[in-house]
Coordinates of C-alpha atoms in Angstrom, one line a residue:
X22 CA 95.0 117.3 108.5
X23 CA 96.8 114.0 108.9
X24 CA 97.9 112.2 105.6
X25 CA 99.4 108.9 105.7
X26 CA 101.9 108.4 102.9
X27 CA 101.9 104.9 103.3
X28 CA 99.0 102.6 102.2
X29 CA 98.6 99.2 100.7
X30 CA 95.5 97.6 99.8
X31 CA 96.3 93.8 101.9
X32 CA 92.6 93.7 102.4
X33 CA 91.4 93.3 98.4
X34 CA 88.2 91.0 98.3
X35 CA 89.3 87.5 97.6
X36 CA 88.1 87.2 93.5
X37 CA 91.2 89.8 92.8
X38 CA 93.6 87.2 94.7
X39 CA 92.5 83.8 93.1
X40 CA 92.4 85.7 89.7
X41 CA 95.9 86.6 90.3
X42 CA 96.8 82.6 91.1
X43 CA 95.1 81.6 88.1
X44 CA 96.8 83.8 85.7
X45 CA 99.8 83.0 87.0
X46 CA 98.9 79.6 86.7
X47 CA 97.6 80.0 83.2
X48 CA 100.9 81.5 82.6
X49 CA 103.0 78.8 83.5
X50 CA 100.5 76.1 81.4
X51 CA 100.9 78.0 78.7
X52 CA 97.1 78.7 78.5
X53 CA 95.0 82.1 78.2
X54 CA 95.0 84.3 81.1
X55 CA 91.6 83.8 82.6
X56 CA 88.9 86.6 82.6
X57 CA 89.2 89.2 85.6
X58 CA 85.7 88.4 88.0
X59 CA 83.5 90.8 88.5
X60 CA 84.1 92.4 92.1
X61 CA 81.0 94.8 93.6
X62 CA 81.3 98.0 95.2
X63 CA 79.8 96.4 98.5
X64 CA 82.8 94.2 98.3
X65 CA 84.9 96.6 97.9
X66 CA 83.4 98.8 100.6
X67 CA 83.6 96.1 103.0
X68 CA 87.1 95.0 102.6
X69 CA 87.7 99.2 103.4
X70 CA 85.2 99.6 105.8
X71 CA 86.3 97.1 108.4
X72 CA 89.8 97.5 108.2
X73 CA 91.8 100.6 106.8
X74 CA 88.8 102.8 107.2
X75 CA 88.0 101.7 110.8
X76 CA 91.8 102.2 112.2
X77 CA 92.4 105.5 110.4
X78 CA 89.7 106.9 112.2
X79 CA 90.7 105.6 115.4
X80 CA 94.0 106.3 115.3
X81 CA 93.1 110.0 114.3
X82 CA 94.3 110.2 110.3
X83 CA 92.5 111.9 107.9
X84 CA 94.0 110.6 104.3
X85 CA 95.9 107.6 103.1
X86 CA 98.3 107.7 99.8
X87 CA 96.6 104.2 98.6
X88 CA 98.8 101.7 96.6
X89 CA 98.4 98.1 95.9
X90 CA 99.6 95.5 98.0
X91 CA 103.7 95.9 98.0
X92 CA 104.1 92.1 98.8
X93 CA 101.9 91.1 96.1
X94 CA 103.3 93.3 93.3
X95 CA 106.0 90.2 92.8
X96 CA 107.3 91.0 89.6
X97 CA 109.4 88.2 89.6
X98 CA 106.4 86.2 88.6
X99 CA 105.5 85.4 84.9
X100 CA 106.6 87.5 82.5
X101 CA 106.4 91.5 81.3
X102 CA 102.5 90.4 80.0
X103 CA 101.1 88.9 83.2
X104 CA 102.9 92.4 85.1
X105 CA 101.6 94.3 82.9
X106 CA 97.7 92.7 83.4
X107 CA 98.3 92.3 87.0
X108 CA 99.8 96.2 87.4
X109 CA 96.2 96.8 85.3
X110 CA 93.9 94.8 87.4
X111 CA 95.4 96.8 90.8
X112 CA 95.6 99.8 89.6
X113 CA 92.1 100.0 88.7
X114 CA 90.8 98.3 91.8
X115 CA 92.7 101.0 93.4
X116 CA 90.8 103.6 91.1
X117 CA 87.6 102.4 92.4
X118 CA 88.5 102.6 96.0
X119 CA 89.1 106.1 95.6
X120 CA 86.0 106.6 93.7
X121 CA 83.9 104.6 96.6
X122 CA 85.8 106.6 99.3
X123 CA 87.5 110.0 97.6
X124 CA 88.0 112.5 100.9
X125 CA 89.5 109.4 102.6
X126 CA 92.0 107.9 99.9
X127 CA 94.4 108.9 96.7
X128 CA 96.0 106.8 94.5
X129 CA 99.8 105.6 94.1
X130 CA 100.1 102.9 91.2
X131 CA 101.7 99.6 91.0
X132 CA 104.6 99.7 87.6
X133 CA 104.6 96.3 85.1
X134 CA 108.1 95.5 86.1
X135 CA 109.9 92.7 85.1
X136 CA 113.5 91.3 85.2
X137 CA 115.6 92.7 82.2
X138 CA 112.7 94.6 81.1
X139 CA 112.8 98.0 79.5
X140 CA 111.0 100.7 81.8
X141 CA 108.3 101.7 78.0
X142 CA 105.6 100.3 79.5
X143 CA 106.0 101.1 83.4
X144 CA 106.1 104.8 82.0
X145 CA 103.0 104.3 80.1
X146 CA 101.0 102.6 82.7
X147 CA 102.0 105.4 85.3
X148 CA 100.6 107.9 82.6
X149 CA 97.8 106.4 82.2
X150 CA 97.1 106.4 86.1
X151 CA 97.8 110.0 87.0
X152 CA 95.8 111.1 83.4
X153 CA 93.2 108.9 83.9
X154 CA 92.8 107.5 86.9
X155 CA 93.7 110.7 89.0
X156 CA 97.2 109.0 90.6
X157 CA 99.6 111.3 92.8
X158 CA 102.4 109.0 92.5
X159 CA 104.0 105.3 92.0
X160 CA 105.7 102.8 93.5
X161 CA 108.8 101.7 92.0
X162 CA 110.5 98.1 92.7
X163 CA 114.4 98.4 92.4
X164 CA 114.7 94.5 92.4
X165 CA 112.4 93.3 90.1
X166 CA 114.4 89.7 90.0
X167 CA 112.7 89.3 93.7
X168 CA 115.8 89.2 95.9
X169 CA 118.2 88.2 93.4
X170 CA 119.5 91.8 92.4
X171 CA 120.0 91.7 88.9
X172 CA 118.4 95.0 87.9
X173 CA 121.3 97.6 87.6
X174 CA 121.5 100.7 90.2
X175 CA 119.0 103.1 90.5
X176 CA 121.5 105.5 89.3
X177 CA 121.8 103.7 86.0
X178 CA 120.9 104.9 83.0
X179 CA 118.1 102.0 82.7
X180 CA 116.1 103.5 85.1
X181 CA 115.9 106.9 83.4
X182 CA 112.6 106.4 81.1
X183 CA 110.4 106.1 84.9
X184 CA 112.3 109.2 86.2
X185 CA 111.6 111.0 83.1
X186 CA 108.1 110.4 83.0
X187 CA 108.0 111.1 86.8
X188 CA 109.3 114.5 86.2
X189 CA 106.8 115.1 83.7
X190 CA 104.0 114.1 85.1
X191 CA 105.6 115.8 88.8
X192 CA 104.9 112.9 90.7
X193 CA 107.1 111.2 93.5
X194 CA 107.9 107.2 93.9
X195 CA 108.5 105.3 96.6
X196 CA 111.0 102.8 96.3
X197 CA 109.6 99.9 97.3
X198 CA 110.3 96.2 96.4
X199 CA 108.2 93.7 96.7
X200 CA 107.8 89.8 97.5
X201 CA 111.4 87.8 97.7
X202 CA 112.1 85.0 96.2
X203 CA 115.3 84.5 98.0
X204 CA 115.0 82.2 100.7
X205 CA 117.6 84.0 102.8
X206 CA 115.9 87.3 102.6
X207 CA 112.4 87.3 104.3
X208 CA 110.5 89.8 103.0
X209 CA 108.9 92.3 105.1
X210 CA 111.8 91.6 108.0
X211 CA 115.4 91.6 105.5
X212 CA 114.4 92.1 101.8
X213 CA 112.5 95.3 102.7
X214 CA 114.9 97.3 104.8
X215 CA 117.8 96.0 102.7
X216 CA 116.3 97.6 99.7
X217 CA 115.4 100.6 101.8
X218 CA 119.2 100.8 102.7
X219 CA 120.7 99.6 99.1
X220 CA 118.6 102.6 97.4
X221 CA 120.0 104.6 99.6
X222 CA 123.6 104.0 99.4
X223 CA 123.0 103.6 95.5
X224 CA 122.1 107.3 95.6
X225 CA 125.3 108.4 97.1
X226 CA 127.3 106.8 95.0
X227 CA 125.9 107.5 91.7
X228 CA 125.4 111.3 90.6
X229 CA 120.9 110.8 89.7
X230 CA 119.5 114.3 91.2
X231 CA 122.3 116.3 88.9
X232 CA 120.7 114.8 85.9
X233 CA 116.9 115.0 87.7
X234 CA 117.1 118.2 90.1
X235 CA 113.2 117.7 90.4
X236 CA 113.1 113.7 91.0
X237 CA 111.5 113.2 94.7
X238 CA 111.7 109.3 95.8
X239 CA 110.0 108.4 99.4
X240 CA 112.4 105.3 101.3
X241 CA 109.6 103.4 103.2
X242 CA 110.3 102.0 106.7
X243 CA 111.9 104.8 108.0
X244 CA 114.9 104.8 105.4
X245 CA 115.8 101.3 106.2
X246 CA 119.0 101.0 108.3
X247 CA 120.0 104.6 107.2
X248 CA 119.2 106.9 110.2
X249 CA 120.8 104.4 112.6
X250 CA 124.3 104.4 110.6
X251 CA 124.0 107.6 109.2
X252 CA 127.6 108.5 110.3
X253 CA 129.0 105.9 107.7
X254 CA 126.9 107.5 105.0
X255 CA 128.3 110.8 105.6
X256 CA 131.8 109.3 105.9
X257 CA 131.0 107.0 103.0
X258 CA 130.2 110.5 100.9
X259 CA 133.3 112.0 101.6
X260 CA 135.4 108.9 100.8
X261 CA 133.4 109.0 97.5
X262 CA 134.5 112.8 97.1
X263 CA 130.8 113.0 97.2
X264 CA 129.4 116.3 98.3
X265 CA 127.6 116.6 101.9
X266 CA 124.7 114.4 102.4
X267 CA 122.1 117.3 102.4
X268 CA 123.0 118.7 99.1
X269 CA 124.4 115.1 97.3
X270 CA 120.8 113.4 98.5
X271 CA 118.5 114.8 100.8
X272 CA 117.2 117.7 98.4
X273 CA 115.0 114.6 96.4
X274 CA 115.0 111.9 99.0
X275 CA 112.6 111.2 101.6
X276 CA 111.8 109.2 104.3
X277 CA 108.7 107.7 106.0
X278 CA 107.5 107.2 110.0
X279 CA 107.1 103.4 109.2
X280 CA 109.0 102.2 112.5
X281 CA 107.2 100.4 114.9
X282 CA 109.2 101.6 118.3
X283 CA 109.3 104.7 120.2
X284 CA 113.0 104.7 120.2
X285 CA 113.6 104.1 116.5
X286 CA 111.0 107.1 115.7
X287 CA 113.0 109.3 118.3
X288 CA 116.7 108.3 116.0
X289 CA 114.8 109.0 113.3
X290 CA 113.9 112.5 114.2
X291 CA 117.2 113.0 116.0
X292 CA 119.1 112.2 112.8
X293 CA 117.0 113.2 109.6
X294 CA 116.0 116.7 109.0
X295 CA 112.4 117.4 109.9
X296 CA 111.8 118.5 106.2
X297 CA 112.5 114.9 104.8
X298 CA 110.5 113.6 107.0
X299 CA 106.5 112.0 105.8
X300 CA 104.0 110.2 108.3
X301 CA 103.3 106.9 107.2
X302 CA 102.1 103.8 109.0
X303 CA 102.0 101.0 106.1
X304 CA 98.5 99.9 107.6
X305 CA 97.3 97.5 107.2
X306 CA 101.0 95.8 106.6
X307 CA 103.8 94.2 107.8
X308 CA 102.9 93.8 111.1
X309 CA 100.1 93.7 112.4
X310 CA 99.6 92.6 116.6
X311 CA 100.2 94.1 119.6
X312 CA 102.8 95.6 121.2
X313 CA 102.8 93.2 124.5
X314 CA 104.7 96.1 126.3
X315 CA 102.7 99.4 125.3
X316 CA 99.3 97.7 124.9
X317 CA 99.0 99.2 121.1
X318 CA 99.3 98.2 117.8
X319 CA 103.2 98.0 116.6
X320 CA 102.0 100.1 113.3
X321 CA 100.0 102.8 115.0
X322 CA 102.4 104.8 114.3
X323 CA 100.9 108.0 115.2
X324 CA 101.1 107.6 118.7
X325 CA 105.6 107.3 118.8
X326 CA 104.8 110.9 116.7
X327 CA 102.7 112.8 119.4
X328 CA 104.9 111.6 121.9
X329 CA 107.7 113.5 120.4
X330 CA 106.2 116.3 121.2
X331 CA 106.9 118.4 118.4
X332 CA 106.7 122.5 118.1
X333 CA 103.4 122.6 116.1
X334 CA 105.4 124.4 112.6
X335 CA 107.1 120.5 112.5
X336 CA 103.9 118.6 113.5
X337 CA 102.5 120.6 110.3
X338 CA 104.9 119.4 108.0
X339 CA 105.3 115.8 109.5
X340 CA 101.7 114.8 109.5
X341 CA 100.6 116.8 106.3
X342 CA 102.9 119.8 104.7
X343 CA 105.7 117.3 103.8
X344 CA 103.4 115.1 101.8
X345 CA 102.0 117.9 99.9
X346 CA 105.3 119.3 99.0
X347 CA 106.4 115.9 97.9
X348 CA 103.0 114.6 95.9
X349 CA 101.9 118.3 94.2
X350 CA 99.2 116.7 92.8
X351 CA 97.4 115.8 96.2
X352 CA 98.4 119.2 97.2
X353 CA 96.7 120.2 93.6
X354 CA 93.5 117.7 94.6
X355 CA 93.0 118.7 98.1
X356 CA 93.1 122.2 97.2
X357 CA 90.2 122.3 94.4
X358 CA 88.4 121.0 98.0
X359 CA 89.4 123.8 99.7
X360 CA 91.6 121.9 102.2

């Protein structure tokens, strides 16, 4: 079985978009946020159909961890209401994508985030989506401000009300911001793999898995910039009086196959233990053409994979083990399937 960890619904039918323009135009007009439209399931089912369904079957996956729209999460919009209705609205279009198409997707929620504010309801809305809705996980934004980095580290004690809920529930996040609002920092090329890389470094200098042993957070995009310098980090570790990488970090932190180039899946492989190690493709995502010199899509990622040619034991965990390990509850939910 092949499981993507890495989803996002880019393809929602256009009534969820223009509702999200108008609340946030409502917002800013001080007016009432407008009603959410009604969306059918053949909407739905079409937006799927054509597009995430289509390529996972021909690119040979079998599961996608499903999520709303990273880029559009942009909880640096409005206020903690309007994140809090538009977390809402995802989430449960998310719920009914799984319900239109369960042996094909799970669900990852979107948190109501917003700048300076406390984590109470991001804790609440993730309960409600893995109690009701059947949720393996979250996504959780460490920039909320949108590129202006005023949240404190992850390591903070701020962020402790979402880790303590995660361990609870025993579901993973991946780290993922969203949207920037930072002209310098474009957001799927720099704000993204800077976050990736910040998280990262934030972890090894704070002390978060001896407080939460159990916490398990997913870097997107292949760890950001981490597997290509990952001789600072070690060096950066010891300067810190840190202890080594593998037993400071890599016990709760794990990365994704979200790099769209032979070589930088082969560094990736080289560098990070095959145990920390999940098979994503964020498809449909940040790119999305051609490869002009291999003839296939950039985020097909499953075809820099097979060409590493792993022993089968690795493939295992790579394509499927790893992500049960990390999300129990898929493990929990493909199981009662007998999968």
């Amino acid at each position: 079985m092949i499981i993507d960890c890495h989803g996002h619904y880019t393809t929602a039918p256009v009534p969820h978009n223009e509702w999200r323009q108008s609340q946030l135009m409502a917002f800013r007009e001080g007016g009432r946020t407008p009603d959410y439209p009604a969306i059918s399931d053949d909407e739905i089912r079409e937006s799927i159909e054509h597009n995430q369904l289509r390529l996972l079957r021909e690119r040979g996956a079998d599961m996608t961890i499903f999520s709303p729209r990273a880029s559009a999460m942009a909880h640096h919009e409005g206020d903690e209401r309007v994140s809090g209705e538009w977390a809402r609205a995802c989430n449960d279009l998310i719920a009914r994508v799984v319900g239109l198409f369960p042996s094909t997707f799970i669900g990852v929620c979107q948190l109501p985030q917003s700048p300076g504010a406390a984590l109470k309801s991001s804790a609440a809305e993730l309960e409600r989506c893995v109690a009701e809705l059947g949720f393996v996980g979250c996504n959780l934004n460490p920039d909320p401000s949108g590129g202006k980095w005023t949240a404190p580290p992850l390591t903070d004690r701020y962020w402790y009300p979402i880790f303590e809920k995660m361990v609870e529930l025993d579901v993973p996040a991946m780290v993922h911001v969203s949207s920037s609002g930072n002209p310098a920092f474009h957001a799927t090329g720099a704000h993204y793999i800077n976050a990736d890389t910040t998280a990262f470094m934030q972890f090894i200098q704070g002390d978060l898995f001896a407080d939460f042993p159990d916490l398990r957070l997913v870097i997107p995009h292949g760890g950001g910039a981490v597997p290509y310098h990952w001789g600072r980090y070690r060096g950066l570790a010891d300067m810190l009086k840190k202890p080594s990488l593998s037993e400071h970090v890599m016990k709760n932190v794990f990365f994704d196959t979200c790099v769209y180039h032979q070589p930088g899946i082969d560094l990736l492989f080289e560098v990070i233990d095959v145990d920390n190690i999940l098979f994503g493709s964020e498809m449909v995502g940040a790119v999305r053409g051609i490869d002009p010199g291999t003839g296939y899509y950039f985020d097909d990622t499953k075809r820099y994979v097979d060409a590493l040619g792993l022993p089968a034991a690795d493939a295992a965990l790579v394509y499927s083990g790893n992500a049960r390990r990390v999300y129990p509850r898929l493990d929990n939910a493909l199981r009662a399937r007998g999968l």
